[in-house]
Structure formats: C-alpha cells, structure tokens
CSV table of C-alpha atoms in Angstrom, one decimal:
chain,number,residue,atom,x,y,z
A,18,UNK,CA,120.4,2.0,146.0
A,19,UNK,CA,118.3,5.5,146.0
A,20,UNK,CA,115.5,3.8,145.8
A,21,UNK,CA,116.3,2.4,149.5
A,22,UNK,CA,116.4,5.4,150.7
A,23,UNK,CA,113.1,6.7,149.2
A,24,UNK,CA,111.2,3.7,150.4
A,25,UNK,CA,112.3,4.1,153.8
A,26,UNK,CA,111.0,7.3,153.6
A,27,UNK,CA,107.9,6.1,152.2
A,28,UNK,CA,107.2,3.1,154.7
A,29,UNK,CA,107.9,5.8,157.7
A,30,UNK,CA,105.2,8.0,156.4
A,31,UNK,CA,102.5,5.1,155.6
A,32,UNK,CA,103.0,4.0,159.2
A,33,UNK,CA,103.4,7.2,160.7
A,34,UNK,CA,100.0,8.0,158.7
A,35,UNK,CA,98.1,4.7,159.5
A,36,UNK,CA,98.9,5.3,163.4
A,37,UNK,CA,97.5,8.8,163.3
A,38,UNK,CA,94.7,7.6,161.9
A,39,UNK,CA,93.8,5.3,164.5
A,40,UNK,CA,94.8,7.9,167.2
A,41,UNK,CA,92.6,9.9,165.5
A,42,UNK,CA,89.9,7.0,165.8
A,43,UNK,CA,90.8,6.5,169.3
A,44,UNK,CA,90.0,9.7,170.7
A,45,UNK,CA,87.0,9.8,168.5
A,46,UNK,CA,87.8,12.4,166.1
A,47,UNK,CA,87.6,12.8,162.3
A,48,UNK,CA,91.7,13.6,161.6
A,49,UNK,CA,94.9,12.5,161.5
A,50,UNK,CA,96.5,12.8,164.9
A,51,UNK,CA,100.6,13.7,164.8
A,52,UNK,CA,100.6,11.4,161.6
A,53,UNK,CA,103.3,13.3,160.2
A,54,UNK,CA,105.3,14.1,163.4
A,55,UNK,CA,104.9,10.1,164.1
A,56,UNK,CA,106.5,9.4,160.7
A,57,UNK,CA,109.2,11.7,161.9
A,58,UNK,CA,110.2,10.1,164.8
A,59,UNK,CA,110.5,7.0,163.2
A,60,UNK,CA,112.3,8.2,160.8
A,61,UNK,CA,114.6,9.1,163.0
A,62,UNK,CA,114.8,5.7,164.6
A,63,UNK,CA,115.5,4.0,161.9
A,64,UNK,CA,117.7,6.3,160.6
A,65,UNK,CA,120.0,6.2,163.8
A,66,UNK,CA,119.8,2.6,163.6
A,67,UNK,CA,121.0,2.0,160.2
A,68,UNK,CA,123.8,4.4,160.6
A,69,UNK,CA,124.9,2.7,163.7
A,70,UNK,CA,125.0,-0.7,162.0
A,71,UNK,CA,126.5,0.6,159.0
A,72,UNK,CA,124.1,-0.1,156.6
A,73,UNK,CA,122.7,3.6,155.5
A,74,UNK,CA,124.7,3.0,152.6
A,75,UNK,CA,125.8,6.9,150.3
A,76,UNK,CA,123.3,6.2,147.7
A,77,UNK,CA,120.6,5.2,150.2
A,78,UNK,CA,121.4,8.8,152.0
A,79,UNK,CA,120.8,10.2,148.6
A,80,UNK,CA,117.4,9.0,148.0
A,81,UNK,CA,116.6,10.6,151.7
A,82,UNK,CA,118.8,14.0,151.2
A,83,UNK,CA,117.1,14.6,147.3
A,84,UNK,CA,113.5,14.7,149.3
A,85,UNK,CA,114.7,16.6,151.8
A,86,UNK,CA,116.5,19.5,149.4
A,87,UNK,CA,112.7,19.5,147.6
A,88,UNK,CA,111.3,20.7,150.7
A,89,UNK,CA,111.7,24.2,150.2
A,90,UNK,CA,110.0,24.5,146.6
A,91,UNK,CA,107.3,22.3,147.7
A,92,UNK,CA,106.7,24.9,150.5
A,93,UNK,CA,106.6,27.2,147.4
A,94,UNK,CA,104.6,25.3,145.1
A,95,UNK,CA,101.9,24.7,148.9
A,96,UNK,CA,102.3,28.4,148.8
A,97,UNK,CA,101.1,29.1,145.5
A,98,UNK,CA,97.6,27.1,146.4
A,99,UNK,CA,96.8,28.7,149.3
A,100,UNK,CA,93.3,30.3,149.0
A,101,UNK,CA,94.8,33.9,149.7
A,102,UNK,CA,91.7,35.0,148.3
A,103,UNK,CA,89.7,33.5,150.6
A,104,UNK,CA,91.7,35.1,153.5
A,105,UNK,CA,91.8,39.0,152.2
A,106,UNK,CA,87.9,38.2,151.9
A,107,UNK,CA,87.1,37.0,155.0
A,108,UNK,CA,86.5,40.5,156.3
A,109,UNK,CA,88.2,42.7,159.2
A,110,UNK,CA,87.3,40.1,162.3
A,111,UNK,CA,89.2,37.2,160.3
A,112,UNK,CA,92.0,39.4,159.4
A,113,UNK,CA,92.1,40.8,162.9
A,114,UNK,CA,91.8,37.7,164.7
A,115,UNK,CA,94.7,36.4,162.3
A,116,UNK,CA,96.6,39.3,162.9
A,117,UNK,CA,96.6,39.4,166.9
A,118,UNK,CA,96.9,35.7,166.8
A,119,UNK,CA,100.1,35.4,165.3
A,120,UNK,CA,101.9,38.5,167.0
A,121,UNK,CA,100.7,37.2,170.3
A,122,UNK,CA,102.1,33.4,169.6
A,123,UNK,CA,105.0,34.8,168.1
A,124,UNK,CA,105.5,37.0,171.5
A,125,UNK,CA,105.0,34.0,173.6
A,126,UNK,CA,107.5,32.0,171.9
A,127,UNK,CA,110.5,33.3,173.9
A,128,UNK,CA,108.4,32.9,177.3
A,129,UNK,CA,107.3,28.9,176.9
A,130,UNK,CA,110.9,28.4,175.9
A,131,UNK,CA,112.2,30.1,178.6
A,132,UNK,CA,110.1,28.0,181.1
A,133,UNK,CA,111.0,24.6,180.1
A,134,UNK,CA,114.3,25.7,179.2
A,135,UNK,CA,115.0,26.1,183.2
A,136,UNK,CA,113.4,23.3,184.4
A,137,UNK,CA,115.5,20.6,182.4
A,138,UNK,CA,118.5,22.8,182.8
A,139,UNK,CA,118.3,22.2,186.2
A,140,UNK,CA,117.6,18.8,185.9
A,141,UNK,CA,120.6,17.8,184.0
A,142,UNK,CA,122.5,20.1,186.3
A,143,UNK,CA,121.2,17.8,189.4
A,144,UNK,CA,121.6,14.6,187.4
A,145,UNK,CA,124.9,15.0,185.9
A,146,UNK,CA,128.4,14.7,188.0
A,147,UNK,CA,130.0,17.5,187.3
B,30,UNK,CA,100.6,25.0,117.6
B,31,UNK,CA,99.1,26.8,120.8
B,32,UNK,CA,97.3,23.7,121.6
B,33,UNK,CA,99.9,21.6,121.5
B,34,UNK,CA,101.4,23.2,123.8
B,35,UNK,CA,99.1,23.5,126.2
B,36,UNK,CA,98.2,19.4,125.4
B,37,UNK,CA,101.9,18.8,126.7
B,38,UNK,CA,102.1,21.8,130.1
B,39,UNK,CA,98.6,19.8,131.2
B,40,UNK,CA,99.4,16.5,130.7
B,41,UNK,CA,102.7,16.7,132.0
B,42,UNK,CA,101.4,18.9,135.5
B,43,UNK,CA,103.7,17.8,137.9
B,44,UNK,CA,106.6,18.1,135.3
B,45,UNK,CA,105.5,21.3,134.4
B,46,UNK,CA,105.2,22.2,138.1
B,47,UNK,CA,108.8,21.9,138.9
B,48,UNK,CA,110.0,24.2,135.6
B,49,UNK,CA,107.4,26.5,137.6
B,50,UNK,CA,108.8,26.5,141.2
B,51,UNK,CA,112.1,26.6,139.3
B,52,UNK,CA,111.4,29.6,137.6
B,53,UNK,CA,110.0,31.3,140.8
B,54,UNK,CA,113.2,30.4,142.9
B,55,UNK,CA,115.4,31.7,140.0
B,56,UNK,CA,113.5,35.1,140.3
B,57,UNK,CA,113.0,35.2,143.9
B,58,UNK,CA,117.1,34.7,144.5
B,59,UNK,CA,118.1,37.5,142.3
B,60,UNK,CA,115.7,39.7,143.8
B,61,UNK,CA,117.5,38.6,147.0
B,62,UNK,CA,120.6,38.9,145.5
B,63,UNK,CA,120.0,42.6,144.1
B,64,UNK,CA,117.1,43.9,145.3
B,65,UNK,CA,117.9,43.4,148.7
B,66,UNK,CA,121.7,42.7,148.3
B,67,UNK,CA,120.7,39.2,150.1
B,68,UNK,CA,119.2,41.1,153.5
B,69,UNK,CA,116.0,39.1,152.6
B,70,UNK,CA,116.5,35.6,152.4
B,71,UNK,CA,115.8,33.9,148.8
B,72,UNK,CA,113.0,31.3,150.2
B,73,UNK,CA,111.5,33.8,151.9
B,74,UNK,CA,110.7,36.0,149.1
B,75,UNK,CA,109.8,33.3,146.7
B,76,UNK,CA,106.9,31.8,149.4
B,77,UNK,CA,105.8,35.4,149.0
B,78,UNK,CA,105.8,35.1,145.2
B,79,UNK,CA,104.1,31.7,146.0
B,80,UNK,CA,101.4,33.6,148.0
B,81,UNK,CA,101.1,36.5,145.0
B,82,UNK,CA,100.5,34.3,142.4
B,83,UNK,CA,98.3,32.5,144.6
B,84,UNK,CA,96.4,35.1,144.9
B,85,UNK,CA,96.3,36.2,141.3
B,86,UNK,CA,95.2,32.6,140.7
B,87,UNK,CA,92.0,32.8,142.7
B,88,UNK,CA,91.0,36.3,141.9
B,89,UNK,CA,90.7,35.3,137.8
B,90,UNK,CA,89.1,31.8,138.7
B,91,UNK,CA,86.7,32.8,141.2
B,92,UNK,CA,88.4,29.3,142.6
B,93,UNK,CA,90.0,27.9,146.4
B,94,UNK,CA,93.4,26.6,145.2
B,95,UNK,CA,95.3,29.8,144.2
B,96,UNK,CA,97.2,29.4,140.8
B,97,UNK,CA,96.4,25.6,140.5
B,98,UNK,CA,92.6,26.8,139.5
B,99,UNK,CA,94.5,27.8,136.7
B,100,UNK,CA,93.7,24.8,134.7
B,101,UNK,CA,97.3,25.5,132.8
B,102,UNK,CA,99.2,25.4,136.4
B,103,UNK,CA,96.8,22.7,137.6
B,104,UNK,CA,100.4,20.3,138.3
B,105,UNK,CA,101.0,23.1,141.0
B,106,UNK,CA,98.4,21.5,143.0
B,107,UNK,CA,100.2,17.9,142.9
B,108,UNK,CA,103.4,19.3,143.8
B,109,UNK,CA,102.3,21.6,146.6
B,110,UNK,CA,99.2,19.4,147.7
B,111,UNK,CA,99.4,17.7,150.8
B,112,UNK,CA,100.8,14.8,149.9
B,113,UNK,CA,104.0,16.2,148.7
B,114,UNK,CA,104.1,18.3,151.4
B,115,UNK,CA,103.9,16.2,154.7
B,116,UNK,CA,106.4,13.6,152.2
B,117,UNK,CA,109.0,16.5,152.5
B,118,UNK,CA,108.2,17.5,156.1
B,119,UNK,CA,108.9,13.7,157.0
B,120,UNK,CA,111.9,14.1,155.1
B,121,UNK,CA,113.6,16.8,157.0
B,122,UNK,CA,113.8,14.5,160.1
B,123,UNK,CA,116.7,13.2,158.0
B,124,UNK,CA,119.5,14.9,159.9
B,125,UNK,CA,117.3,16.3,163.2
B,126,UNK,CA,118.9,14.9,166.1
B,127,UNK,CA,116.5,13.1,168.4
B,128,UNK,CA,118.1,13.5,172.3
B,129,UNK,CA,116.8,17.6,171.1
B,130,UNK,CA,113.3,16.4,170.8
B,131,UNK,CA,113.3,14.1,173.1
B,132,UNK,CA,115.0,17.1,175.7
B,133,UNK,CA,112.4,19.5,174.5
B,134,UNK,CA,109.7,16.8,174.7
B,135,UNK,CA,107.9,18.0,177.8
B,136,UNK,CA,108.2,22.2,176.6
B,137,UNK,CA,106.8,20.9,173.3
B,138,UNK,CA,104.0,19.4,174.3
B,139,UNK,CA,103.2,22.1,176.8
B,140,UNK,CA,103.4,24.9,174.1
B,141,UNK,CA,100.8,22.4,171.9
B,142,UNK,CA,98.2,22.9,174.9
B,143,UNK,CA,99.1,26.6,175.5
B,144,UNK,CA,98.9,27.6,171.8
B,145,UNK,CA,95.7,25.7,171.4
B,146,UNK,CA,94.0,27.5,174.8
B,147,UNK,CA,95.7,30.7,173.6
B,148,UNK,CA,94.6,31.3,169.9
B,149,UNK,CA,91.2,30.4,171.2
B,150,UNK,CA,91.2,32.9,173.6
B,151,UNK,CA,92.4,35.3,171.2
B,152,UNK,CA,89.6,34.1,168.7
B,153,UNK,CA,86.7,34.5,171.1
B,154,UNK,CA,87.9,38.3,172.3
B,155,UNK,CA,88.1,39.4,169.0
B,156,UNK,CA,84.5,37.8,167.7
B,157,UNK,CA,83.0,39.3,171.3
B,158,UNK,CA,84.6,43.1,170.4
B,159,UNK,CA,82.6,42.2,167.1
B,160,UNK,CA,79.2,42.1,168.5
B,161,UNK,CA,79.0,37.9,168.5
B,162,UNK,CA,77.4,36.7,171.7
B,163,UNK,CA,76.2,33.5,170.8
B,164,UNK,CA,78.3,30.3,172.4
B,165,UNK,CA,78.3,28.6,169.1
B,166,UNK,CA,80.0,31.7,167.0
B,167,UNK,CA,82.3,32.3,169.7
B,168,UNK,CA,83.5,28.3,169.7
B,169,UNK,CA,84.0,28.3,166.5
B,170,UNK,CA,86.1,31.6,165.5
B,171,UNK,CA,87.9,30.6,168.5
B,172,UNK,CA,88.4,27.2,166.7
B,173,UNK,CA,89.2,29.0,163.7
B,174,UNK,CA,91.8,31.2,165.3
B,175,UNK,CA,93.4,27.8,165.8
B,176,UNK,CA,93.9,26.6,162.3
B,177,UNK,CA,91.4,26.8,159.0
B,178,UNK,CA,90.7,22.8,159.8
B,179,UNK,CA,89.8,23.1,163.3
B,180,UNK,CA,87.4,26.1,162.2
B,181,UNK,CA,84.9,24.1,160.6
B,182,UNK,CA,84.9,20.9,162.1
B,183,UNK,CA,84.2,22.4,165.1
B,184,UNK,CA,81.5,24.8,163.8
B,185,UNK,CA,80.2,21.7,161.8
B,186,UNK,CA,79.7,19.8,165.4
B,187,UNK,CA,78.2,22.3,167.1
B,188,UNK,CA,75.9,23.9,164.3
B,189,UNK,CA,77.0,27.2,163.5
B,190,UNK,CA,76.0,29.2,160.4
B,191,UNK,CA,78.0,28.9,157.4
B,192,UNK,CA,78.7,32.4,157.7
B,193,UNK,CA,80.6,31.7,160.7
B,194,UNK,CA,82.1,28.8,159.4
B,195,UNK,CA,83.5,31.2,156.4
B,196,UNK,CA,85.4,33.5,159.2
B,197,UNK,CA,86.7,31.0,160.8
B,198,UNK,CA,88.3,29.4,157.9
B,199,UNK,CA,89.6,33.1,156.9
B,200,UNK,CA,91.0,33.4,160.1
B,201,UNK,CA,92.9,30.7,159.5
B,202,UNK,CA,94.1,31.0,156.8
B,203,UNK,CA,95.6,34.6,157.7
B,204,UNK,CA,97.4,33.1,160.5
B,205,UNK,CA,98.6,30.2,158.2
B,206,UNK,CA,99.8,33.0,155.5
B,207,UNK,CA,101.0,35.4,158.2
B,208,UNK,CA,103.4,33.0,159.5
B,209,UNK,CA,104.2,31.6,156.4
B,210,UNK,CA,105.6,35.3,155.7
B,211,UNK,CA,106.7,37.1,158.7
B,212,UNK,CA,108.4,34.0,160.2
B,213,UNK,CA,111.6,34.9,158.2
B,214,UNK,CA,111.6,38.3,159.3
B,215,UNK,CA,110.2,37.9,163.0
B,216,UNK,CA,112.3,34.8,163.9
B,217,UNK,CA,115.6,36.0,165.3
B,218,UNK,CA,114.0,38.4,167.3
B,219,UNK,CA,112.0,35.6,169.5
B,220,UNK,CA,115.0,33.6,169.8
B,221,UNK,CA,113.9,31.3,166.9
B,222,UNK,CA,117.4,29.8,166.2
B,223,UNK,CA,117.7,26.5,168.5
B,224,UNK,CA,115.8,23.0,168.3
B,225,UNK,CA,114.2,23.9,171.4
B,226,UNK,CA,112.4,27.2,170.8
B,227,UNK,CA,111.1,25.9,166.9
B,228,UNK,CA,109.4,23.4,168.6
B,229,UNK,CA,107.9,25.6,171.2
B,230,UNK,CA,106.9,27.7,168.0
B,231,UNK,CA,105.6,24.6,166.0
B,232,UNK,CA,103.3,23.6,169.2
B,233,UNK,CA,102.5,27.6,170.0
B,234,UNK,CA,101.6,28.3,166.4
B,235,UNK,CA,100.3,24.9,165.3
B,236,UNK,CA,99.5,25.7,161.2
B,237,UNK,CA,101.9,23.2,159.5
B,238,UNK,CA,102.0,25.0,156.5
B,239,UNK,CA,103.0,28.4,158.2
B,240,UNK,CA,104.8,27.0,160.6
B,241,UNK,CA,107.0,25.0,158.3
B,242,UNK,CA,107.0,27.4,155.6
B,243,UNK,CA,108.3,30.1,157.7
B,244,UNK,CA,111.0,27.6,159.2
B,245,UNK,CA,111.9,26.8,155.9
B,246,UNK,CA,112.2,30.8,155.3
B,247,UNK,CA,113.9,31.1,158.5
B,248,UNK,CA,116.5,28.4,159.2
B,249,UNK,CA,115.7,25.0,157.0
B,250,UNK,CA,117.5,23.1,160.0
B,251,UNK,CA,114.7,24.4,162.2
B,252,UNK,CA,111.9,22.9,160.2
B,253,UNK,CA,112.0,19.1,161.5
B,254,UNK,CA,111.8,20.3,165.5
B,255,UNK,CA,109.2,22.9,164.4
B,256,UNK,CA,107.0,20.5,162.1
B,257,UNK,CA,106.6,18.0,164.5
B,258,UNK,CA,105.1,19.7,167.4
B,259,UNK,CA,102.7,21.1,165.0
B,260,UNK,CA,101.5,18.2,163.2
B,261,UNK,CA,100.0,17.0,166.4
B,262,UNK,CA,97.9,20.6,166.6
B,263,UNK,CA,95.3,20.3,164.6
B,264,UNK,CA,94.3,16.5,165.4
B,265,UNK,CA,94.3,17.9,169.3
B,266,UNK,CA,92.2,21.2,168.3
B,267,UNK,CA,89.8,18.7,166.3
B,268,UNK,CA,89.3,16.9,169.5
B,269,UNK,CA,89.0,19.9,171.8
B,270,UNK,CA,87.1,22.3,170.0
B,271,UNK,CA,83.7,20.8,169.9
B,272,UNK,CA,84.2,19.3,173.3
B,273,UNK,CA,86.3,20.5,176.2
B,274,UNK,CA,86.5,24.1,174.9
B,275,UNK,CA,83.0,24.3,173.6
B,276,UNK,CA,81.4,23.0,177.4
B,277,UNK,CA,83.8,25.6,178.9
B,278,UNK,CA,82.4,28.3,176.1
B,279,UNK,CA,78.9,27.2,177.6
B,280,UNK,CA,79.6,27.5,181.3
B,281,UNK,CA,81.0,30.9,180.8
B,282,UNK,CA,78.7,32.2,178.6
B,283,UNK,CA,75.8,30.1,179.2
B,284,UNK,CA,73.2,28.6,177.0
C-alpha cells in the first residue's frame, strides 16, 4: 500500500529527528544534530533491506517516489519564505561576507574533493586484487 | 463574492499552496523553454521566482517569511516550512546509493570541519576590514558567515549586541540565497556532478536550504549526498561557535 511507503518515511524521519536531538543534548547544545542526515541513512538501510528481501512492494515505492518528486517545489515554496528582505538589508558587511563566503567554498569544493578523492583511490587500489 | 473567495484560498493554505508552486513551475519552465531555449534549467529559475516573490512578500508586509506574510499565501509557509522540507530531503535518500557515502564518509566529514573553520575565517576578515575589533562581534559574524542559525546562538551565548546579531543573521541568509541561486549555474565548473564532490559541497557550504536548493537546481540526483553532510553543519557550528572558536577568537585577539 502507499501508505507503507509514506510511513516508512515518516518513522525514519521521527527517529532520525529524536536521535539528533539527543546528540544535540549530548554535546550540550540547543539543536538538532544531523537529524535529517540520520533519517537518511536509515532510510537507506531500510530501504536496501526491504528490497533485498523482496518486500518493497510497487505501491510501497510509490508512496516513497511521490515525496521524493515534491522535493523540488517544496524547495520552491522554502524559497518563496526566505526573508530576502532581511538579507538586501543587512547592509554591505553581510552582503560582502555572504558574497566572499560562498565564492571561496564554492572554489574549494574541487580542492577537498580532490584530497580525499586520492587517498581512498589508493586505498582501494592497495586493497583490491587486481 | 470576494470574500468567499478569500474564506476558501485561506482556509484551504496548503491546498492553495500547491496550485501556487504549480503556477510558478508552469511559468518558470516556459521561460526555460523560450526565454532561454532551456540553457537555464526550469528549477533553477522558478527558486529564483521563489526568492522574487519572496521578496515582494516582505517588502509590502514589513514581515520575515517572504510571500507567506501575505496572509492570502500564508499555506506557502506550511508547504515550504521546515517540516516539509527536511520530509522531502529525507525522501531523496530514496534511490542514493549508500557504499557512495559510506566511500566519501571520511572527505565528508572533513569538508563539514573545513567549511565550518573556513566561513568563519572569512566572517571575521570581513567584520575586521569593517572596523569591528571587539572578540564578541568578531565570533559572532564569523558564526553568522556559517549559517543564519549559528549567527545568533552564538552571539546570544556570548552577549553581543543585537545589532550584530542582525548582520550575522543577514550574512546568512545571503549565503543561504546565494547558493540557493548560483549553484545551478556555478556547479559544473567545480566538478559538482558526482556523489562524492556534492557531499564535499553539502559539508563545505553547510546551509541546507542553499545547499539543497541549488542541488535540486543543479542535478536532483545530487541532492541526497549533498543534504546529508550539511544537515550535520549547523548542529556542529552550534556547538563550536560559542566555545572552541570563540576561546580561539579570545587568545588571538585577547580580552
């Protein structure tokens, strides 16, 4: 049924939500640490699992697949309440600062990458028989 | 005649909200279509339509949400609010392939750190080449070069004025719009087009919104390796900000 699908979803996110919120308590601080990205990986999990066992049935992928589609004009709708105001306001430093901050991350983007890229390149390299 | 039809847009908000993003995403593909015979991709333009009427929104209501001030579009604000938004970003893990995060794991959380202790950095130059000196200014535009929630936490821990609190919300929120719209545009010239690299750009950029609204933009496949590095951004920034970063702020800069 869709609605399998759509509480699976549901559950992952509760979870994922409740453990970033102890995390969050944890390390003493008033947010939800990785919630989402916790509810992710779960998601995956389970996923995987279901699908190896057979039992992600189609109408069960549907109830996933429609929430995933709505992503994009939910982006759009979180666009639309963005306080862009607030943002044009906030003067020259804040526009600056926003400015250099996302050229600069953009720029090092390619470098981090690069890095890591290497190191577990040459780790698979040593660890697989070729 | 006119009120009863604006009884049935506000008490059906979230209703009305999808006819809305409907609407926009009708517009914003034919303008991709002929406007920019589809060099601009669809989504992209129609988060920048997003970001227009936002702005519209808060300029005639004096308000923080954008158009869902609007009491008329108020169902915007269900649809777009957080809620709906980290249910979706959980939802595109349906179909990411876990041996690429779990490859990238190490890079990813390495990029979290570095894009934390970079946009700082970044932060604190730019409020020092604007005559602030004091440690606690400097923390927290620092903070709010991060994203617009580490900002005031941290200035709220340390006791900075409100009118530093202010810029380092705006900061923010540029960066959070920024990538949001230059993502699209920017992405395939920093090798944004593999599992690995969005996640070194979820961790290095850390906004969710603009991080997964310019994935979306970009390459939707992109968005679940890109989302969840940066989910874990702000809850780490939160817990740096008024501690580790603020006691190095003070042994630089002393006071």
């Amino acid at each position: 049924m869709v609605i399998y699908g759509v509480a699976i979803l549901a559950v992952c996110m509760i979870v994922g939500m409740l453990f970033g919120e102890w995390l969050g308590i944890a390390i003493g601080v008033e947010a939800n640490v990785g919630g989402v990205g916790i509810a992710m990986l779960l998601l995956i999990i389970v996923v995987d699992r279901l699908k190896m066992k057979n039992r992600l049935s189609e109408p069960t992928q549907l109830g996933l697949g429609f929430w995933n589609a709505m992503y994009i004009p939910i982006v759009v709708a979180m666009a639309a309440n963005q306080n862009v105001v607030a943002a044009i306001d906030g003067g020259p430093l804040a526009i600056v600062t926003g400015i250099a901050v996302v050229i600069i991350s953009f720029l090092a983007v390619p470098l981090v990458s690069r890095i890591g890229k290497g190191k577990s390149e040459s780790i698979d390299e040593g660890g697989r028989p070729l | 005649m006119i009120e009863s039809v604006e009884n049935v847009l506000v008490g059906n908000g979230l209703i009305f909200g999808f006819a809305i993003v409907g609407a926009i995403m009708v517009i914003a593909y034919a303008l991709s279509k002929y406007a920019t015979r589809g060099l601009v991709h669809g989504s992209s333009i129609a988060i920048l339509l997003g970001l227009v009427l936002a702005y519209i929104g808060g300029r005639l209501t004096g308000g923080e949400n954008g158009l869902s001030d609007v009491s008329l579009f108020a169902g915007i604000s269900l649809l777009g609010g957080g809620m709906m938004r980290d249910f979706a970003i959980v939802a595109t893990a349906f179909g990411a392939d876990f041996r690429e995060i779990k490859r990238a794991g190490i890079t990813g959380i390495l990029a979290l750190v570095l894009g934390i202790l970079l946009s700082f950095t970044i932060g604190v130059v730019f409020a020092l080449m604007f005559g602030y000196t004091d440690v606690v200014s400097l923390t927290t535009i620092g903070a709010g070069a991060t994203t617009y929630i580490v900002g005031p936490v941290t200035g709220a821990a340390i006791g900075a004025s409100s009118e530093v609190i202010a810029i380092s919300i705006a900061a923010g929120l540029v960066k959070a719009i920024l990538t949001m719209a230059l993502t699209p545009f920017l992405g395939k010239y920093i090798g944004l087009d593999n599992p690995r690299s969005a996640m070194v750009f979820g961790g290095l950029l850390g906004t969710t919104s603009g991080v997964a609204g310019g994935l979306a933009a970009l390459n939707p496949k992109l968005v679940p390796y890109g989302a969840v590095t940066a989910t874990f951004y702000t809850g780490l920034g939160c817990l740096l900000g008024p501690s580790v970063l603020y006691m190095m702020m003070r042994l630089i800069f002393g006071g």
